[in-house]
Every structure is written in C-alpha cells, then in structure tokens.
C-alpha cells in the first residue's frame, strides 16, 4: 500500500509560479513511476507530467505544460515535486499525485495509488 499526500496548492496570479509537493510513504517505490494529473470543474482527469522513481531522466510532460512545468523527485525525502511557472488561468484545477508500477505513463489506468488532490487557482 502507498499513501500519497499533496501540498503546495493555492491562489496565484497569471504569470506566477507555484510548487506542488507529494509525500509518499508505505512501500519501496523504486520500480514505480510518479505522475501528476489535474482535473478542472466539469472536465475529466488529464495527464500533466510523470517521472520514473529509479531514473529521473525518464519523464514526460503534456504538451500544454511543456517548457513551463518541471517534475522532479527526491529519493531521500520520498517526495515528488511539480514546479509550475508562467501559470495561466487554464491551469486552474485540482492537482493529483499518483503512483504506479513501471515506466512513466500518461494514462490514469496505469496508476494504482492516488492522493486526495490540492487546488490550484490561477486568476487572470
């Protein structure tokens, strides 16, 4: 079993920055990948970014955030972070951290464990 707790959400003006953090506990995540997803009101959950726990060079991003967001992990602290720069109103959503076995995936079905989410609101 894996427990995931997100933090760092909040209200920010367009063009601003936020860093989300996900604290993981419960089992060895070496063979897992960690993902960030988001869900805006009335929309489905969409992929944002993902990273391999064992190899940080294995990562991918949604086209909509490429060049603005950076995913990273700290093995010593068992945390995964999402640095979000140049935020836009369309980035407003609840952001979820997820963990799943294997390579980083853009599909929600590949992730077994989910956090409760943290709200990010970007004002124009």
Short mmCIF file of C-alpha atoms in Angstrom, two decimals:
data_model
loop_
_atom_site.label_atom_id
_atom_site.label_comp_id
_atom_site.label_asym_id
_atom_site.label_seq_id
_atom_site.Cartn_x
_atom_site.Cartn_y
_atom_site.Cartn_z
CA UNK A 1 0.00 0.00 0.00
CA UNK A 2 1.18 3.53 -0.83
CA UNK A 3 -0.01 6.73 0.79
CA UNK A 4 0.33 9.99 -1.13
CA UNK A 5 -0.22 13.46 0.31
CA UNK A 6 -0.10 16.56 -1.88
CA UNK A 7 0.63 20.08 -0.69
CA UNK A 8 1.51 23.46 -2.11
CA UNK A 9 -1.63 24.45 -3.94
CA UNK A 10 -3.15 27.90 -3.69
CA UNK A 11 -4.21 31.05 -5.48
CA UNK A 12 -1.78 32.78 -7.82
CA UNK A 13 -1.99 35.44 -10.49
CA UNK A 14 -1.43 34.60 -14.14
CA UNK A 15 2.27 34.53 -14.90
CA UNK A 16 3.12 33.46 -11.37
CA UNK A 17 4.64 30.27 -10.00
CA UNK A 18 3.75 27.52 -7.57
CA UNK A 19 5.47 24.35 -6.45
CA UNK A 20 3.42 21.29 -5.60
CA UNK A 21 4.84 18.54 -3.46
CA UNK A 22 3.76 14.93 -3.00
CA UNK A 23 4.95 12.98 0.03
CA UNK A 24 4.94 9.22 -0.48
CA UNK A 25 5.01 6.52 2.17
CA UNK A 26 4.17 2.89 2.69
CA UNK A 27 6.40 0.86 0.40
CA UNK A 28 9.53 0.87 -1.71
CA UNK A 29 8.80 2.90 -4.82
CA UNK A 30 11.97 2.02 -6.73
CA UNK A 31 10.10 0.21 -9.51
CA UNK A 32 7.33 2.78 -9.64
CA UNK A 33 6.67 5.92 -11.60
CA UNK A 34 5.04 9.02 -10.19
CA UNK A 35 2.59 11.15 -12.07
CA UNK A 36 0.78 14.45 -11.72
CA UNK A 37 -2.70 14.77 -13.12
CA UNK A 38 -5.26 17.54 -12.91
CA UNK A 39 -9.00 17.88 -13.11
CA UNK A 40 -10.82 21.12 -13.84
CA UNK A 41 -14.52 21.57 -12.98
CA UNK A 42 -16.70 19.68 -15.41
CA UNK A 43 -13.76 18.01 -17.12
CA UNK A 44 -12.01 14.67 -16.96
CA UNK A 45 -8.74 14.00 -15.22
CA UNK A 46 -5.85 14.82 -17.53
CA UNK A 47 -2.17 13.97 -17.53
CA UNK A 48 0.31 16.69 -16.60
CA UNK A 49 3.73 15.08 -16.01
CA UNK A 50 5.35 11.84 -14.88
CA UNK A 51 8.76 10.63 -13.76
CA UNK A 52 10.43 7.32 -13.03
CA UNK A 53 11.35 6.86 -9.39
CA UNK A 54 14.57 4.99 -10.25
CA UNK A 55 15.69 7.14 -13.20
CA UNK A 56 14.81 10.82 -13.18
CA UNK A 57 15.81 11.17 -16.84
CA UNK A 58 12.75 9.13 -17.73
CA UNK A 59 9.98 11.67 -17.64
CA UNK A 60 7.31 13.12 -19.86
CA UNK A 61 5.00 16.10 -19.98
CA UNK A 62 1.71 17.08 -21.51
CA UNK A 63 2.18 19.43 -24.45
CA UNK A 64 0.15 22.08 -22.66
CA UNK A 65 2.72 22.36 -19.84
CA UNK A 66 5.97 21.54 -21.63
CA UNK A 67 8.54 24.27 -21.02
CA UNK A 68 6.56 25.72 -18.09
CA UNK A 69 6.35 22.83 -15.60
CA UNK A 70 9.15 20.68 -14.22
CA UNK A 71 8.72 17.39 -12.38
CA UNK A 72 11.42 16.12 -10.03
CA UNK A 73 11.81 13.63 -7.22
CA UNK A 74 13.87 13.45 -4.05
CA UNK A 75 14.56 9.84 -3.17
CA UNK A 76 15.97 10.69 0.24
CA UNK A 77 12.80 12.53 1.25
CA UNK A 78 10.40 10.29 -0.69
CA UNK A 79 8.83 13.30 -2.37
CA UNK A 80 7.90 14.28 -5.91
CA UNK A 81 7.57 17.93 -6.84
CA UNK A 82 5.96 19.84 -9.67
CA UNK A 83 7.42 23.29 -10.27
CA UNK A 84 4.88 25.34 -12.20
CA UNK A 85 5.96 28.57 -13.86
CA UNK A 86 4.20 31.04 -16.16
CA UNK A 87 0.85 29.86 -14.87
CA UNK A 88 -2.26 30.51 -16.93
CA UNK A 89 -5.93 30.65 -15.93
CA UNK A 90 -6.46 27.40 -17.84
CA UNK A 91 -4.09 25.68 -15.41
CA UNK A 92 -6.75 26.07 -12.72
CA UNK A 93 -7.67 22.60 -11.46
CA UNK A 94 -7.32 20.13 -8.63
CA UNK A 95 -3.90 18.53 -8.98
CA UNK A 96 -3.41 14.90 -8.04
CA UNK A 97 -0.28 12.90 -7.37
CA UNK A 98 -0.30 9.23 -8.40
CA UNK A 99 1.99 6.20 -8.20
CA UNK A 100 2.04 3.17 -10.47
CA UNK A 101 4.42 0.35 -11.43
CA UNK A 102 6.62 0.54 -14.49
CA UNK A 103 7.59 3.35 -16.82
CA UNK A 104 6.04 6.82 -16.66
CA UNK A 105 2.63 6.76 -18.27
CA UNK A 106 0.14 9.36 -19.42
CA UNK A 107 -2.82 7.07 -18.67
CA UNK A 108 -4.72 7.21 -15.38
CA UNK A 109 -5.33 3.46 -15.61
CA UNK A 110 -1.62 2.77 -15.13
CA UNK A 111 -1.59 4.29 -11.65
CA UNK A 112 -2.69 2.31 -8.62
CA UNK A 113 -2.43 4.91 -5.87
CA UNK A 114 -3.74 8.46 -5.73
CA UNK A 115 -3.56 11.36 -3.34
CA UNK A 116 -6.52 13.48 -2.29
CA UNK A 117 -5.56 16.41 -4.51
CA UNK A 118 -4.64 20.04 -3.99
CA UNK A 119 -6.41 23.03 -5.52
CA UNK A 120 -4.55 25.38 -7.83
CA UNK A 121 -6.35 28.55 -8.89
CA UNK A 122 -4.83 30.98 -11.36
CA UNK A 123 -6.52 34.36 -11.63
CA UNK A 124 -6.36 36.49 -14.77
#
